[in-house]
Amino acid sequence: MGSLDANCIASPRGFSPLDIDDFRQQAHQTVEFICEYYKGIESHPVVPQVEPGYLRRLLPETPSAQPMPFAKVLSEVQATVLPGMTHWTNPNFFAYFPATLSSAALCGDLLASALNPVAFNWLSSPAVTELESLTLDWLAQLIRLPKGFLFSAGGGGVLQATTSEAVLCTLVAARKMVLERAGHDGADKLVVYASDQTHSTFAKACKIAGIAPANIRIIPTAREDLFSLRPDSLRAAMEADAAAGLLPAYVCATVAGRFGAWVHVDAAYAGSACVCPEFRHHLDGVDRVDSISMSPHKWLLTGLDCCCLWVRDRARLTTSLSTDPEYLKNRATESGLVVDYKDWQIGTGRRFRALKLFMVMRCYGTANLQSHIRSDVRMARGFEEMVAADTRFEVVVPRRFALVCFRMRPRRAGADGEAEADAANRRLLEEVNNSGGIYATHTVIGGIYVIRFAVGTTLTEERHVKAAWELFRAKADAAWEAAR
Amino acid sequence: MGSLDANCIASPRGFSPLDIDDFRQQAHQTVEFICEYYKGIESHPVVPQVEPGYLRRLLPETPSAQPMPFAKVLSEVQATVLPGMTHWTNPNFFAYFPATLSSAALCGDLLASALNPVAFNWLSSPAVTELESLTLDWLAQLIRLPKGFLFSAGGGGVLQATTSEAVLCTLVAARKMVLERAGHDGADKLVVYASDQTHSTFAKACKIAGIAPANIRIIPTAREDLFSLRPDSLRAAMEADAAAGLLPAYVCATVAGRFGAWVHVDAAYAGSACVCPEFRHHLDGVDRVDSISMSPHKWLLTGLDCCCLWVRDRARLTTSLSTDPEYLKNRATESGLVVDYKDWQIGTGRRFRALKLFMVMRCYGTANLQSHIRSDVRMARGFEEMVAADTRFEVVVPRRFALVCFRMRPRRAGADGEAEADAANRRLLEEVNNSGGIYATHTVIGGIYVIRFAVGTTLTEERHVKAAWELFRAKADAAWEAAR
């Protein structure tokens, strides 16, 4: 019987979807399911061999009218969902950036789900807000952000789901700041800046915020500068805009601001490394910026989704994002003594994301977080050395933390040699990925096709990195020939 | 030892934050912790008796350098976090809107966290995308959306975290649609419309998108229309704007569109009720709208965060939100056969939210979902009848699903009587909430202070509703006197 025919007949016993005994049994079953999954994780191909639409051939087109036993649903997930997963927790996953995870985060997140508070303001669950503020203060100290980003100094941190939201929220704050100075009719004069190496997130956030496409300046970078943004290029662009009567409003970069623009640093990946003092210099200059974001879900073991945003002047953020509907008015807010996180983000409702970050920091301590980062960097350095030791290959840009961008070298100089190399490297990556053994991805930097090898899933060990390199080596010559 | 002194010493054994045995033990411990929490849920005051800043007095100001045993961290959460929670799962919680939850959702979410895919496009985890598309098609059928919202007809659904994001994404799509028609220099002419009963989310989304504040039309509603948006008021506003050379672009409402504006229906709460045929008429007219959103995290047992957005023309959404960076290029995308959900939302990364929705629909079936909605509505009807039977009280607007808005009646006519009643009802709500026994909230509708009583946490039974009403009754006269 399809569920769409009519009223469905409810099951005879009362429906108690949070019955404690049911939950206990089902949750323990799920935990064992996960343990089995992790045990066998390396036996799954990292990228699934499925065709678009595969799942619709395995599951019904209409929802089920009657309940299905929990164990049967788990088996169905095993049989239909798992074969179509790209396994981000597989230790042979070297694609994109890693999404790291930990037992503490999983347990913290489960607990957060079970508490299920909708903590849009302080009153709607004080502990959620206060734990978030405190944990963000902790992490700010851990990566040695200037004191101005702490709550005690008028700054503060908030957890967002994604970097995009952090960028969008600060962009909205920047717009308000600049327009207040310039007069409110200057919206079409706002100009924003980022390097051509900035994540696509930035351009999208600008589009969402309604920045005129003609006013988004993407500053070119070059290989000789290691593809970093040159302060003089940025300054020239800003000067030209200001001279033309436009309003430089927002820079997404790692350099200090000028022209009264809001400067945001996107340290989604790199920020986590800064828990180690030896990497902290990558944030030099952050004392002169307005906001910074980093994503512990990338490299600090928290699982999705967990992006930290800190601002130096929280009032600038909250005055641009606040709402004050009658049904949320309350004395705590009116007292001015509390943080209402709905005014720090796009949405109203929000998950209790701080709990998993808190549990990661508490269960592991700074010592282990540092050793986790260092271990990944050490493995990536080992990979980089192996690449450099093989004359067929080259590291295209210096390793950045645990990310190695490399390729097979061109076999002759000039544009044709480059084109050949691009084709051969593309082929090599395909061959390696199609083997099912590992998964890496590519990008194009300064016109050069490079293979990105990002070390750092939680389960990756040195043996996985070595085996991956052996795979690239073994397939290199054949790929070159096949691409000709 | 603070963690900020220097490099911290790592623990002697290697650091394995996803060790299977550790995870098994810690996860089972967490499950038992949750079971204990639910067992004692009614013993916690619904709203905590804590002062702003309470948590900083219980936890250190700096992060811990050394690891802390898992069990000790759980105890710490018990001792410091739980006393500051507003307990949204407490069956005596009648505030805001309920955030419902279920064992299937908790297990589905745990499993999603353990798989931890960052499914920004199809390739990055095909099963995540396909399960989401299928589950949204299922739910669309369950609430009988027109076929145009299904994937097979060029529409489709996506899971967002919040209604705000759904509104913002469709607003951006609407802007592109209207500006393409009008020529790209009309951004400052775009006008958007909603009723004064629309969630504050709408105004905020407009602000984020950069809609000029002067171009946001909030159409007043009146008590004699039961505070719903009058089509003629909307039409008059749109006609006046169009005559003035402005561009009606977006309506957030429940009525059909005109002037080529995009019409979005926010059915965050009401949408779930439409799994029951007898409530489906609330979506009449949805065949003429461009998009609709509803939040299963409110009333369909999925836990946070889970907001469904359906659009009739998915290309309109994706062309306005797409990005195409080199490092995400892949053949599946180029084939045009797949859905890349990063182009349906603000962020790039995303959690595997569909799994919990799938497990809820699969484990419980339509039959139980309907009985769950009906049971809440029945309880709310019972509450409404008790209010109506007490001559001191009145139901101010007709019950909407499981939400009752009521107050103590004014004791004399005129403005003074109304002011007295407002004060007395305010006092009554305070007294009831301060008892710790229940939690309800207020709003102001048409200038009248009303108490909102929303039935529907997963654990609420008839006895809780009856006891809550007894509390209001018992405190009514004293509150009236005290407020004089």
Tab-separated table of C-alpha atoms in Angstrom, chain A residues 61-431:
chain	number	residue	atom	x	y	z
A	61	GLU	CA	9.499	6.183	-5.516
A	62	THR	CA	6.926	6.864	-2.783
A	63	PRO	CA	7.261	7.054	0.996
A	64	SER	CA	6.262	4.037	3.024
A	65	ALA	CA	2.937	4.097	4.775
A	66	GLN	CA	3.831	1.572	7.434
A	67	PRO	CA	6.773	1.570	9.840
A	68	MET	CA	9.778	-0.582	9.073
A	69	PRO	CA	11.764	-2.233	11.875
A	70	PHE	CA	14.855	-0.250	12.823
A	71	ALA	CA	17.282	-3.076	12.085
A	72	LYS	CA	15.792	-3.456	8.637
A	73	VAL	CA	16.264	0.260	7.954
A	74	LEU	CA	19.906	0.001	9.016
A	75	SER	CA	20.360	-2.942	6.638
A	76	GLU	CA	18.759	-0.896	3.894
A	77	VAL	CA	21.188	1.954	4.541
A	78	GLN	CA	24.014	-0.561	4.398
A	79	ALA	CA	22.780	-1.979	1.109
A	80	THR	CA	21.743	1.216	-0.669
A	81	VAL	CA	23.463	4.245	0.856
A	82	LEU	CA	26.945	2.968	1.724
A	83	PRO	CA	27.716	1.733	-1.806
A	84	GLY	CA	27.125	5.269	-3.084
A	85	MET	CA	29.201	7.093	-0.493
A	86	THR	CA	32.467	8.831	-1.171
A	87	HIS	CA	34.189	7.734	2.015
A	88	TRP	CA	35.662	10.873	3.551
A	89	THR	CA	36.824	8.917	6.594
A	90	ASN	CA	38.748	6.371	4.507
A	91	PRO	CA	42.457	6.815	5.314
A	92	ASN	CA	43.158	6.746	1.573
A	93	PHE	CA	41.125	9.887	0.998
A	94	PHE	CA	43.512	12.688	-0.048
A	95	ALA	CA	41.049	14.865	-1.983
A	96	TYR	CA	39.883	18.481	-1.460
A	97	PHE	CA	40.655	19.230	2.183
A	98	PRO	CA	40.234	16.581	4.839
A	99	ALA	CA	37.149	16.615	7.047
A	100	THR	CA	38.457	15.315	10.323
A	101	LEU	CA	36.521	13.631	13.033
A	102	SER	CA	36.965	12.130	16.459
A	103	SER	CA	35.197	10.048	19.015
A	104	ALA	CA	34.832	13.060	21.303
A	105	ALA	CA	33.209	15.060	18.515
A	106	LEU	CA	30.841	12.252	17.588
A	107	CYS	CA	29.757	11.811	21.186
A	108	GLY	CA	29.484	15.556	21.717
A	109	ASP	CA	27.376	15.903	18.612
A	110	LEU	CA	25.116	13.021	19.594
A	111	LEU	CA	24.582	14.609	22.960
A	112	ALA	CA	23.856	17.954	21.325
A	113	SER	CA	21.305	16.280	19.060
A	114	ALA	CA	19.656	14.620	22.041
A	115	LEU	CA	19.407	17.905	23.951
A	116	ASN	CA	18.167	19.570	20.746
A	117	PRO	CA	17.983	23.156	22.001
A	118	VAL	CA	17.095	25.870	19.480
A	119	ALA	CA	19.391	28.384	21.040
A	120	PHE	CA	18.663	31.488	19.000
A	121	ASN	CA	19.140	33.767	21.977
A	122	TRP	CA	20.668	33.474	25.423
A	123	LEU	CA	17.370	32.798	27.174
A	124	SER	CA	16.365	30.003	24.837
A	125	SER	CA	19.259	28.021	26.289
A	126	PRO	CA	21.852	29.904	28.332
A	127	ALA	CA	24.340	27.036	28.502
A	128	VAL	CA	24.470	26.732	24.712
A	129	THR	CA	25.364	30.376	24.285
A	130	GLU	CA	27.785	30.526	27.187
A	131	LEU	CA	29.601	27.345	26.217
A	132	GLU	CA	29.980	28.676	22.690
A	133	SER	CA	31.375	32.000	23.848
A	134	LEU	CA	33.783	30.325	26.243
A	135	THR	CA	34.942	27.668	23.790
A	136	LEU	CA	35.560	30.287	21.128
A	137	ASP	CA	37.566	32.312	23.648
A	138	TRP	CA	39.588	29.159	24.378
A	139	LEU	CA	40.285	28.475	20.742
A	140	ALA	CA	41.173	32.128	20.137
A	141	GLN	CA	43.780	31.808	22.865
A	142	LEU	CA	45.014	28.533	21.458
A	143	ILE	CA	45.756	30.057	18.071
A	144	ARG	CA	46.965	33.216	19.819
A	145	LEU	CA	44.530	35.676	18.313
A	146	PRO	CA	45.007	39.214	19.605
A	147	LYS	CA	43.088	39.890	22.820
A	148	GLY	CA	40.763	42.181	20.877
A	149	PHE	CA	38.957	39.135	19.534
A	150	LEU	CA	37.988	37.937	23.004
A	151	PHE	CA	34.625	38.693	24.532
A	152	SER	CA	36.203	40.570	27.390
A	153	ALA	CA	37.592	43.125	24.923
A	154	GLY	CA	34.429	43.762	22.904
A	155	GLY	CA	35.162	41.139	20.283
A	156	GLY	CA	33.928	37.590	20.370
A	157	GLY	CA	33.399	34.398	18.447
A	158	VAL	CA	30.462	32.498	17.001
A	159	LEU	CA	30.088	29.111	15.351
A	160	GLN	CA	28.734	29.131	11.832
A	161	ALA	CA	28.049	26.129	9.631
A	162	THR	CA	30.328	27.183	6.793
A	163	THR	CA	32.967	29.716	5.814
A	164	SER	CA	30.502	31.098	3.278
A	165	GLU	CA	28.200	32.156	6.067
A	166	ALA	CA	31.063	33.718	7.991
A	167	VAL	CA	32.100	35.678	4.924
A	168	LEU	CA	28.537	36.710	4.150
A	169	CYS	CA	27.835	37.883	7.696
A	170	THR	CA	30.984	39.981	7.886
A	171	LEU	CA	30.383	41.352	4.411
A	172	VAL	CA	26.956	42.549	5.529
A	173	ALA	CA	28.557	44.170	8.578
A	174	ALA	CA	31.178	45.803	6.361
A	175	ARG	CA	28.526	47.171	4.042
A	176	LYS	CA	26.677	48.763	6.924
A	177	MET	CA	29.892	50.230	8.317
A	178	VAL	CA	30.963	51.757	5.027
A	179	LEU	CA	27.515	52.999	4.032
A	180	GLU	CA	27.006	54.682	7.368
A	181	ARG	CA	30.182	56.605	6.735
A	182	ALA	CA	29.405	57.358	3.102
A	183	GLY	CA	25.672	57.949	3.232
A	184	HIS	CA	23.119	55.276	2.522
A	185	ASP	CA	22.780	55.802	-1.206
A	186	GLY	CA	26.211	54.426	-2.014
A	187	ALA	CA	25.283	50.730	-2.180
A	188	ASP	CA	26.159	50.490	-5.856
A	189	LYS	CA	29.564	52.044	-5.199
A	190	LEU	CA	30.764	49.367	-2.782
A	191	VAL	CA	33.808	47.492	-3.999
A	192	VAL	CA	35.207	44.247	-2.590
A	193	TYR	CA	38.591	42.623	-3.094
A	194	ALA	CA	40.174	39.192	-2.983
A	195	SER	CA	42.975	37.360	-4.701
A	196	ASP	CA	42.360	34.955	-7.546
A	197	GLN	CA	43.325	32.183	-5.132
A	198	THR	CA	40.439	32.954	-2.807
A	199	HIS	CA	37.774	30.303	-2.453
A	200	SER	CA	34.734	30.571	-4.729
A	201	THR	CA	32.803	31.124	-1.538
A	202	PHE	CA	33.821	34.748	-1.627
A	203	ALA	CA	32.368	35.576	-5.015
A	204	LYS	CA	29.203	33.741	-4.070
A	205	ALA	CA	28.817	35.616	-0.808
A	206	CYS	CA	29.199	38.872	-2.744
A	207	LYS	CA	26.541	37.786	-5.194
A	208	ILE	CA	24.148	36.872	-2.399
A	209	ALA	CA	24.742	40.192	-0.662
A	210	GLY	CA	23.940	41.991	-3.887
A	211	ILE	CA	27.361	43.506	-4.558
A	212	ALA	CA	27.363	44.605	-8.202
A	213	PRO	CA	29.380	42.050	-10.217
A	214	ALA	CA	31.367	44.909	-11.756
A	215	ASN	CA	32.506	45.885	-8.263
A	216	ILE	CA	34.097	42.585	-7.307
A	217	ARG	CA	37.847	42.890	-7.815
A	218	ILE	CA	39.702	39.638	-8.155
A	219	ILE	CA	43.388	40.559	-7.903
A	220	PRO	CA	45.656	38.335	-10.017
A	221	THR	CA	48.537	36.513	-8.330
A	222	ALA	CA	51.614	34.980	-9.870
A	223	ARG	CA	53.784	31.931	-9.439
A	224	GLU	CA	56.819	34.046	-8.544
A	225	ASP	CA	54.898	35.342	-5.518
A	226	LEU	CA	53.850	31.806	-4.606
A	227	PHE	CA	50.328	32.823	-5.599
A	228	SER	CA	49.873	35.067	-2.620
A	229	LEU	CA	48.206	38.457	-2.800
A	230	ARG	CA	50.714	41.298	-3.310
A	231	PRO	CA	49.929	44.196	-0.988
A	232	ASP	CA	50.958	46.662	-3.694
A	233	SER	CA	48.533	45.144	-6.233
A	234	LEU	CA	45.735	45.388	-3.704
A	235	ARG	CA	46.663	48.927	-2.770
A	236	ALA	CA	46.755	50.017	-6.406
A	237	ALA	CA	43.308	48.559	-7.024
A	238	MET	CA	41.886	50.232	-3.944
A	239	GLU	CA	43.474	53.571	-4.782
A	240	ALA	CA	42.080	53.484	-8.287
A	241	ASP	CA	38.595	52.712	-7.001
A	242	ALA	CA	38.704	55.398	-4.344
A	243	ALA	CA	39.914	57.917	-6.923
A	244	ALA	CA	36.955	56.957	-9.128
A	245	GLY	CA	34.552	57.800	-6.312
A	246	LEU	CA	33.865	54.186	-5.361
A	247	LEU	CA	33.861	52.804	-1.819
A	248	PRO	CA	36.403	50.094	-0.974
A	249	ALA	CA	34.390	48.052	1.514
A	250	TYR	CA	35.762	44.592	2.140
A	251	VAL	CA	38.964	42.640	1.633
A	252	CYS	CA	39.043	38.882	1.919
A	253	ALA	CA	42.742	38.244	2.364
A	254	THR	CA	45.614	38.025	4.772
A	255	VAL	CA	46.815	41.594	4.642
A	256	ALA	CA	46.010	44.662	6.665
A	257	GLY	CA	43.245	47.046	5.686
A	258	ARG	CA	43.317	50.513	4.229
A	259	PHE	CA	40.716	52.972	3.045
A	260	GLY	CA	38.570	52.023	6.011
A	261	ALA	CA	37.600	48.732	4.399
A	262	TRP	CA	36.704	45.724	6.532
A	263	VAL	CA	39.430	43.093	6.332
A	264	HIS	CA	38.491	39.463	6.785
A	265	VAL	CA	40.941	36.581	6.979
A	266	ASP	CA	39.718	33.216	5.754
A	267	ALA	CA	41.877	30.690	7.593
A	268	ALA	CA	39.470	27.792	7.117
A	269	TYR	CA	42.258	25.234	6.822
A	270	ALA	CA	45.388	27.028	8.023
A	271	GLY	CA	43.801	28.286	11.221
A	272	SER	CA	43.866	24.855	12.826
A	273	ALA	CA	47.608	24.550	12.264
A	274	CYS	CA	48.092	27.626	14.404
A	275	VAL	CA	47.460	25.611	17.553
A	276	CYS	CA	51.170	24.809	17.053
A	277	PRO	CA	53.461	27.738	17.872
A	278	GLU	CA	55.756	26.919	14.950
A	279	PHE	CA	52.912	27.627	12.468
A	280	ARG	CA	51.460	30.639	14.186
A	281	HIS	CA	53.445	33.109	12.065
A	282	HIS	CA	50.992	32.388	9.237
A	283	LEU	CA	48.568	34.598	11.114
A	284	ASP	CA	51.002	37.473	11.511
A	285	GLY	CA	49.191	40.694	10.784
A	286	VAL	CA	45.912	39.424	12.194
A	287	ASP	CA	46.138	42.141	14.831
A	288	ARG	CA	45.173	44.602	12.098
A	289	VAL	CA	42.117	42.807	10.712
A	290	ASP	CA	38.433	43.021	11.565
A	291	SER	CA	37.487	39.369	11.454
A	292	ILE	CA	38.889	35.907	10.951
A	293	SER	CA	37.293	32.541	10.326
A	294	MET	CA	38.616	28.994	10.575
A	295	SER	CA	36.910	25.621	10.332
A	296	PRO	CA	37.670	23.020	12.991
A	297	HIS	CA	35.587	20.645	10.867
A	298	LYS	CA	38.419	20.701	8.391
A	299	TRP	CA	41.434	19.932	10.537
A	300	LEU	CA	40.544	20.073	14.199
A	301	LEU	CA	38.612	16.827	14.576
A	302	THR	CA	35.118	18.222	15.171
A	303	GLY	CA	33.236	16.800	12.184
A	304	LEU	CA	30.809	18.884	10.127
A	305	ASP	CA	29.639	21.517	10.552
A	306	CYS	CA	31.783	23.799	12.660
A	307	CYS	CA	33.227	27.077	11.390
A	308	CYS	CA	34.524	29.613	13.911
A	309	LEU	CA	34.157	33.304	13.190
A	310	TRP	CA	35.760	35.931	15.399
A	311	VAL	CA	35.166	39.652	15.092
A	312	ARG	CA	37.022	42.471	16.731
A	313	ASP	CA	33.971	44.651	17.255
A	314	ARG	CA	30.960	42.492	17.912
A	315	ALA	CA	28.577	45.439	17.904
A	316	ARG	CA	29.374	46.045	14.249
A	317	LEU	CA	28.282	42.522	13.457
A	318	THR	CA	25.210	42.369	15.638
A	319	THR	CA	23.820	45.756	14.683
A	320	SER	CA	23.852	44.656	11.073
A	321	LEU	CA	22.250	41.244	11.705
A	322	SER	CA	19.934	41.809	14.641
A	323	THR	CA	16.198	41.260	14.710
A	324	ASP	CA	13.896	42.169	17.541
A	325	PRO	CA	10.517	40.500	17.083
A	326	GLU	CA	8.049	40.736	19.928
A	327	TYR	CA	7.873	37.003	20.530
A	328	LEU	CA	11.585	36.850	21.333
A	329	LYS	CA	11.720	39.879	23.633
A	330	ASN	CA	12.969	39.023	27.095
A	331	ARG	CA	14.623	40.624	30.101
A	332	ALA	CA	17.994	38.948	29.623
A	333	THR	CA	18.327	40.536	26.193
A	334	GLU	CA	17.128	43.885	27.512
A	335	SER	CA	19.721	43.754	30.300
A	336	GLY	CA	22.474	43.933	27.679
A	337	LEU	CA	24.413	41.326	29.653
A	338	VAL	CA	23.954	38.407	27.292
A	339	VAL	CA	24.937	37.263	23.846
A	340	ASP	CA	22.057	36.467	21.463
A	341	TYR	CA	23.669	34.439	18.721
A	342	LYS	CA	20.771	34.866	16.311
A	343	ASP	CA	22.251	38.342	15.777
A	344	TRP	CA	25.606	36.881	14.736
A	345	GLN	CA	24.388	34.660	11.907
A	346	ILE	CA	21.997	34.324	8.985
A	347	GLY	CA	19.444	32.006	10.552
A	348	THR	CA	17.457	32.254	13.732
A	349	GLY	CA	17.576	28.665	14.961
A	350	ARG	CA	20.903	26.932	15.485
A	351	ARG	CA	22.299	23.614	16.616
A	352	PHE	CA	24.347	23.209	19.793
A	353	ARG	CA	27.586	23.053	17.828
A	354	ALA	CA	29.808	24.205	20.656
A	355	LEU	CA	29.413	20.989	22.583
A	356	LYS	CA	31.459	18.903	20.184
A	357	LEU	CA	34.179	21.548	19.961
A	358	PHE	CA	34.224	21.753	23.743
A	359	MET	CA	34.476	17.990	24.084
A	360	VAL	CA	37.293	17.806	21.532
A	361	MET	CA	39.294	20.464	23.373
A	362	ARG	CA	38.556	18.980	26.768
A	363	CYS	CA	39.032	15.286	25.969
A	364	TYR	CA	42.212	15.697	23.964
A	365	GLY	CA	43.849	18.805	25.337
A	366	THR	CA	46.150	21.104	23.473
A	367	ALA	CA	48.943	18.532	23.639
A	368	ASN	CA	47.114	16.018	21.479
A	369	LEU	CA	45.711	18.605	19.098
A	370	GLN	CA	49.239	19.811	18.438
A	371	SER	CA	50.530	16.288	17.930
A	372	HIS	CA	47.659	15.593	15.519
A	373	ILE	CA	48.548	18.623	13.348
A	374	ARG	CA	52.252	17.856	13.470
A	375	SER	CA	51.755	14.254	12.521
A	376	ASP	CA	49.800	15.251	9.393
A	377	VAL	CA	52.354	17.865	8.423
A	378	ARG	CA	55.148	15.320	8.935
A	379	MET	CA	53.406	12.838	6.661
A	380	ALA	CA	52.857	15.485	3.996
A	381	ARG	CA	56.499	16.524	4.251
A	382	GLY	CA	57.453	12.901	3.682
A	383	PHE	CA	55.239	12.815	0.606
A	384	GLU	CA	56.743	16.063	-0.670
A	385	GLU	CA	60.240	14.635	-0.254
A	386	MET	CA	59.317	11.523	-2.180
A	387	VAL	CA	57.900	13.652	-5.005
A	388	ALA	CA	61.006	15.823	-5.067
A	389	ALA	CA	63.278	12.771	-5.156
A	390	ASP	CA	61.678	11.472	-8.351
A	391	THR	CA	63.003	13.482	-11.280
A	392	ARG	CA	59.858	12.837	-13.319
A	393	PHE	CA	57.870	14.890	-10.853
A	394	GLU	CA	57.932	18.358	-9.377
A	395	VAL	CA	56.313	20.102	-6.444
A	396	VAL	CA	54.633	23.057	-8.143
A	397	VAL	CA	54.101	25.327	-5.164
A	398	PRO	CA	55.761	24.810	-1.801
A	399	ARG	CA	53.828	22.493	0.469
A	400	ARG	CA	51.266	24.389	2.502
A	401	PHE	CA	50.840	22.642	5.855
A	402	ALA	CA	49.696	19.145	4.856
A	403	LEU	CA	48.745	19.961	1.262
A	404	VAL	CA	51.148	19.059	-1.552
A	405	CYS	CA	50.487	20.368	-5.078
A	406	PHE	CA	52.603	18.446	-7.559
A	407	ARG	CA	52.711	17.181	-11.128
A	408	MET	CA	54.754	15.230	-13.619
A	409	ARG	CA	57.208	17.690	-15.160
A	410	PRO	CA	56.780	18.776	-18.787
A	411	ARG	CA	59.131	16.818	-21.031
A	412	ARG	CA	59.868	19.823	-23.221
A	413	ALA	CA	59.767	23.575	-22.753
A	414	GLY	CA	57.107	25.916	-24.085
A	415	ALA	CA	53.365	25.924	-24.407
A	416	ASP	CA	53.174	22.543	-26.147
A	417	GLY	CA	55.200	20.950	-23.396
A	418	GLU	CA	52.875	22.470	-20.824
A	419	ALA	CA	49.797	21.238	-22.683
A	420	GLU	CA	51.243	17.725	-22.873
A	421	ALA	CA	52.035	17.793	-19.190
A	422	ASP	CA	48.515	18.952	-18.347
A	423	ALA	CA	47.021	16.074	-20.319
A	424	ALA	CA	49.397	13.546	-18.815
A	425	ASN	CA	48.770	14.679	-15.254
A	426	ARG	CA	45.037	14.672	-15.824
A	427	ARG	CA	45.363	11.113	-17.076
A	428	LEU	CA	47.550	10.103	-14.160
A	429	LEU	CA	45.027	11.406	-11.647
A	430	GLU	CA	42.220	9.560	-13.405
A	431	GLU	CA	44.154	6.306	-13.439
